Short mmCIF file of C-alpha atoms in Angstrom, two decimals:
data_model
loop_
_atom_site.label_atom_id
_atom_site.label_comp_id
_atom_site.label_asym_id
_atom_site.label_seq_id
_atom_site.Cartn_x
_atom_site.Cartn_y
_atom_site.Cartn_z
CA VAL A 1 117.93 128.17 123.06
CA ALA A 2 116.10 125.41 121.21
CA ALA A 3 112.87 125.88 123.20
CA ALA A 4 113.10 129.68 122.84
CA SER A 5 113.53 129.40 119.04
CA GLY A 6 111.21 126.91 117.95
CA ARG A 7 113.82 124.12 117.62
CA GLY A 8 116.04 126.70 115.69
CA LEU A 9 113.35 127.60 113.22
CA ASP A 10 113.01 131.24 114.52
CA ALA A 11 116.40 131.71 116.02
CA THR A 12 117.86 134.98 115.84
CA ALA A 13 121.54 135.49 114.69
CA ALA A 14 122.61 135.85 118.39
CA GLN A 15 120.74 132.60 119.33
CA LYS A 16 122.18 130.73 116.43
CA SER A 17 125.72 131.87 117.57
CA ILE A 18 125.10 130.90 121.09
CA ALA A 19 123.90 127.42 119.94
CA ALA A 20 126.73 126.94 117.55
CA THR A 21 129.25 127.64 120.34
CA LEU A 22 127.43 125.26 122.87
CA ILE A 23 127.37 122.53 120.29
CA ALA A 24 130.91 122.87 119.26
CA ASP A 25 131.97 122.70 123.01
CA LEU A 26 129.94 119.29 123.42
CA ILE A 27 131.36 117.89 120.30
CA LEU A 28 134.83 118.42 121.70
CA VAL A 29 133.91 116.49 124.84
CA ASN A 30 132.27 113.71 123.14
CA PRO A 31 132.28 110.74 125.52
CA THR A 32 131.67 107.99 123.14
CA PRO A 33 134.48 106.59 121.03
CA ASP A 34 133.43 105.41 117.61
CA PRO A 35 129.87 106.58 117.90
CA ALA A 36 128.97 105.22 114.60
CA SER A 37 129.30 101.83 115.79
CA CYS A 38 128.37 102.30 119.47
CA ASP A 39 125.05 100.77 120.74
CA LEU A 40 124.27 104.18 122.25
CA THR A 41 123.52 105.51 118.88
CA ASN A 42 120.73 103.07 118.32
CA GLY A 43 117.20 103.96 119.36
CA ASP A 44 114.54 106.59 118.72
CA TRP A 45 115.67 110.31 118.90
CA GLU A 46 113.60 113.39 118.68
CA LEU A 47 114.84 116.56 116.99
CA VAL A 48 115.14 119.38 119.41
CA TYR A 49 117.38 121.86 117.41
CA SER A 50 118.81 122.42 113.99
CA ASP A 51 120.40 125.19 112.11
CA THR A 52 118.57 124.23 108.98
CA PHE A 53 115.01 123.27 107.89
CA LEU A 54 113.69 120.77 110.17
CA PHE A 55 112.52 118.32 107.37
CA ARG A 56 116.11 117.86 106.46
CA SER A 57 116.27 115.46 109.29
CA SER A 58 114.73 113.01 106.83
CA PRO A 59 117.09 110.77 104.62
CA PHE A 60 114.82 111.68 101.70
CA PHE A 61 116.02 115.31 101.71
CA TRP A 62 119.60 114.06 102.05
CA SER A 63 119.34 112.17 98.87
CA ALA A 64 117.38 114.73 97.13
CA GLY A 65 119.70 117.51 97.96
CA ALA A 66 122.66 115.24 96.63
CA MET A 67 120.80 114.72 93.33
CA MET A 68 120.03 118.54 92.79
CA GLY A 69 123.62 119.68 93.82
CA GLU A 70 123.80 123.51 93.61
CA ASN A 71 119.97 123.82 93.24
CA ALA A 72 119.40 121.92 96.57
CA SER A 73 119.00 125.29 98.59
CA PHE A 74 116.37 126.41 96.20
CA PHE A 75 114.49 123.19 96.57
CA TYR A 76 114.59 123.22 100.37
CA ALA A 77 113.35 126.85 100.51
CA ALA A 78 110.54 126.01 98.04
CA HIS A 79 109.38 123.06 100.04
CA ASP A 80 109.60 125.19 103.36
CA HIS A 81 107.41 127.73 101.60
CA GLN A 82 104.92 125.29 100.43
CA VAL A 83 104.62 123.43 103.91
CA GLY A 84 104.30 126.76 105.62
CA MET A 85 101.50 128.28 103.60
CA PHE A 86 98.18 129.07 105.35
CA GLY A 87 99.50 127.86 108.76
CA GLY A 88 101.02 124.57 107.79
CA GLY A 89 104.51 123.41 109.22
CA ILE A 90 106.57 120.64 110.55
CA GLY A 91 105.45 118.80 113.83
CA ARG A 92 107.34 116.25 115.82
CA VAL A 93 110.34 114.92 114.14
CA VAL A 94 111.78 111.44 115.12
CA GLN A 95 114.73 109.64 113.67
CA SER A 96 115.21 105.94 114.56
CA ILE A 97 118.64 104.28 114.27
CA ASP A 98 119.10 100.53 114.07
CA MET A 99 122.52 99.70 112.99
CA ALA A 100 122.25 96.04 114.01
CA ASN A 101 119.98 95.85 110.95
CA GLY A 102 121.44 98.61 109.04
CA ARG A 103 118.47 100.83 109.10
CA ILE A 104 117.81 104.54 109.63
CA THR A 105 114.05 105.72 109.64
CA SER A 106 112.55 109.26 109.80
CA ASP A 107 109.23 109.94 111.03
CA CYS A 108 108.12 113.53 110.25
CA ILE A 109 104.77 114.97 111.18
CA VAL A 110 103.68 117.48 108.72
CA LYS A 111 100.64 119.76 109.07
CA ALA A 112 99.29 120.59 105.60
CA SER A 113 96.74 123.46 104.77
CA LEU A 114 94.80 124.41 101.74
CA GLY A 115 93.67 128.02 101.05
CA VAL A 116 93.19 130.40 98.22
CA PRO A 117 96.07 132.90 97.75
CA LEU A 118 95.00 136.58 97.73
CA ILE A 119 91.60 135.83 99.12
CA GLY A 120 92.37 135.33 102.81
CA PHE A 121 94.90 133.92 105.30
CA ALA A 122 92.73 131.30 106.88
CA PRO A 123 92.99 127.90 105.39
CA ILE A 124 89.84 126.07 103.93
CA PHE A 125 90.88 123.00 105.66
CA ALA A 126 93.90 121.65 107.40
CA GLY A 127 95.09 118.19 108.45
CA TYR A 128 98.17 116.31 109.57
CA GLY A 129 100.02 113.18 108.77
CA SER A 130 103.43 111.59 108.86
CA VAL A 131 105.99 111.31 106.14
CA ILE A 132 108.07 108.17 107.03
CA THR A 133 111.36 107.68 105.10
CA SER A 134 113.48 104.43 105.34
CA ALA A 135 117.08 104.27 104.44
CA SER A 136 119.71 101.52 104.47
CA ALA A 137 122.74 102.38 106.61
CA THR A 138 126.31 101.21 106.77
CA ILE A 139 129.19 102.29 109.09
CA GLU A 140 131.67 104.02 106.85
CA LEU A 141 134.02 105.57 109.50
CA PRO A 142 134.03 105.62 113.39
CA THR A 143 131.85 108.76 113.20
CA ARG A 144 130.28 108.27 109.84
CA ILE A 145 127.32 106.37 108.69
CA SER A 146 126.62 106.04 104.74
CA CYS A 147 122.86 105.94 103.71
CA THR A 148 120.83 105.20 100.84
CA THR A 149 117.13 106.26 100.72
CA GLU A 150 114.92 103.37 99.84
CA THR A 151 111.19 104.32 100.38
CA THR A 152 109.06 107.06 101.65
CA THR A 153 105.55 106.32 103.15
CA ILE A 154 102.76 108.79 103.59
CA ARG A 155 100.35 108.05 106.50
CA GLN A 156 97.30 110.28 106.99
CA ASP A 157 96.75 110.58 110.68
CA ASP A 158 93.53 112.27 110.66
CA THR A 159 91.55 110.67 107.95
CA LYS A 160 88.20 112.32 108.88
CA ILE A 161 89.68 115.79 108.14
CA ILE A 162 90.39 115.06 104.52
CA PRO A 163 88.45 111.99 103.62
CA PHE A 164 89.05 112.35 99.84
CA LEU A 165 92.72 111.93 100.29
CA ASN A 166 92.22 108.61 102.24
CA PHE A 167 93.29 106.73 99.14
CA MET A 168 96.88 107.98 99.88
CA ASN A 169 97.06 106.53 103.34
CA ASN A 170 99.98 104.21 103.55
CA THR A 171 101.05 104.96 100.19
CA SER A 172 104.69 103.96 99.75
CA VAL A 173 107.05 105.47 97.15
CA PRO A 174 110.08 103.43 96.01
CA VAL A 175 112.48 106.43 96.21
CA GLU A 176 115.57 104.33 95.65
CA ASP A 177 114.12 103.15 92.31
CA VAL A 178 112.75 106.50 91.18
CA MET A 179 116.22 108.12 91.82
CA ARG A 180 117.88 105.51 89.78
CA GLN A 181 115.65 106.01 86.82
CA ALA A 182 116.23 109.85 87.24
CA THR A 183 119.89 109.57 87.16
CA GLY A 184 120.35 106.59 84.96
CA GLY A 185 122.59 105.04 87.62
CA ALA A 186 122.70 104.29 91.29
CA ALA A 187 120.84 106.17 93.84
CA PRO A 188 122.91 108.75 95.74
CA THR A 189 124.81 107.57 98.74
CA VAL A 190 124.93 110.34 101.44
CA PHE A 191 126.54 110.50 104.88
CA LEU A 192 125.56 111.33 108.31
CA GLU A 193 128.20 112.19 110.89
CA ILE A 194 127.72 111.15 114.57
CA ASN A 195 129.58 113.83 116.43
CA PHE A 196 128.35 113.38 119.99
CA VAL A 197 126.33 110.75 121.67
CA ASP A 198 125.52 109.85 125.22
CA ARG A 199 122.48 108.27 126.83
CA GLU A 200 120.29 111.25 126.42
CA MET A 201 121.69 113.51 123.41
CA ARG A 202 123.07 113.11 120.04
CA ILE A 203 124.53 115.64 117.70
CA SER A 204 124.78 114.86 114.04
CA LYS A 205 125.89 116.77 110.85
CA LEU A 206 125.22 116.34 107.15
CA GLU A 207 127.89 116.63 104.45
CA ASP A 208 127.25 120.37 104.08
CA GLY A 209 127.78 120.99 107.86
CA SER A 210 124.12 121.35 108.93
CA VAL A 211 123.53 120.44 112.34
CA PHE A 212 120.85 118.31 114.13
CA VAL A 213 120.45 117.87 117.92
CA TYR A 214 118.39 115.07 119.12
CA GLN A 215 117.17 113.99 122.63
CA ARG A 216 116.58 110.26 123.27
CA CYS A 217 112.64 109.48 123.01
#
């Protein structure tokens, strides 16, 4: 189902229903007690299926969504539209968990394109890069990790394609500090559920029930 639906991005209602049933069945037979603290949870995981926008695998969007509350869905849809214009999109998405050091890191490859609306559908130019977000992580419950997003770094992987943007390469944004200033208080604490994990696969959910299925890299 994941392969046939572009990791869930193009899934039909029937495919989503099949995937939801398979995921629920796997969660019922989770072989790992206390997965949040189990060493199996650590490591690099590639996203293979989700029932929501793929970029929401990043802690940045967990925190941004928490800040925006009921407006979060509009924000996600607007970001998806912006990324997808003129052939852009989300590439490989890897989530790295290191609970020994209290870290979750997301590396999301984004293909960005620039064109002129109403003039044509082909982009003037297109390039790709990585958006790397780092968050602190603490075991909250046997199946739950609490996270606070700290930084987001932009890495331009093809500097020859868009040379005038090279100055942004490896630019790091102090997301936690920005969110503190925006809210006038602490940055949002968000939660990631670990519902299934073994040596090859992990299933996680966000607070709103959105599902992410990963395979070990």
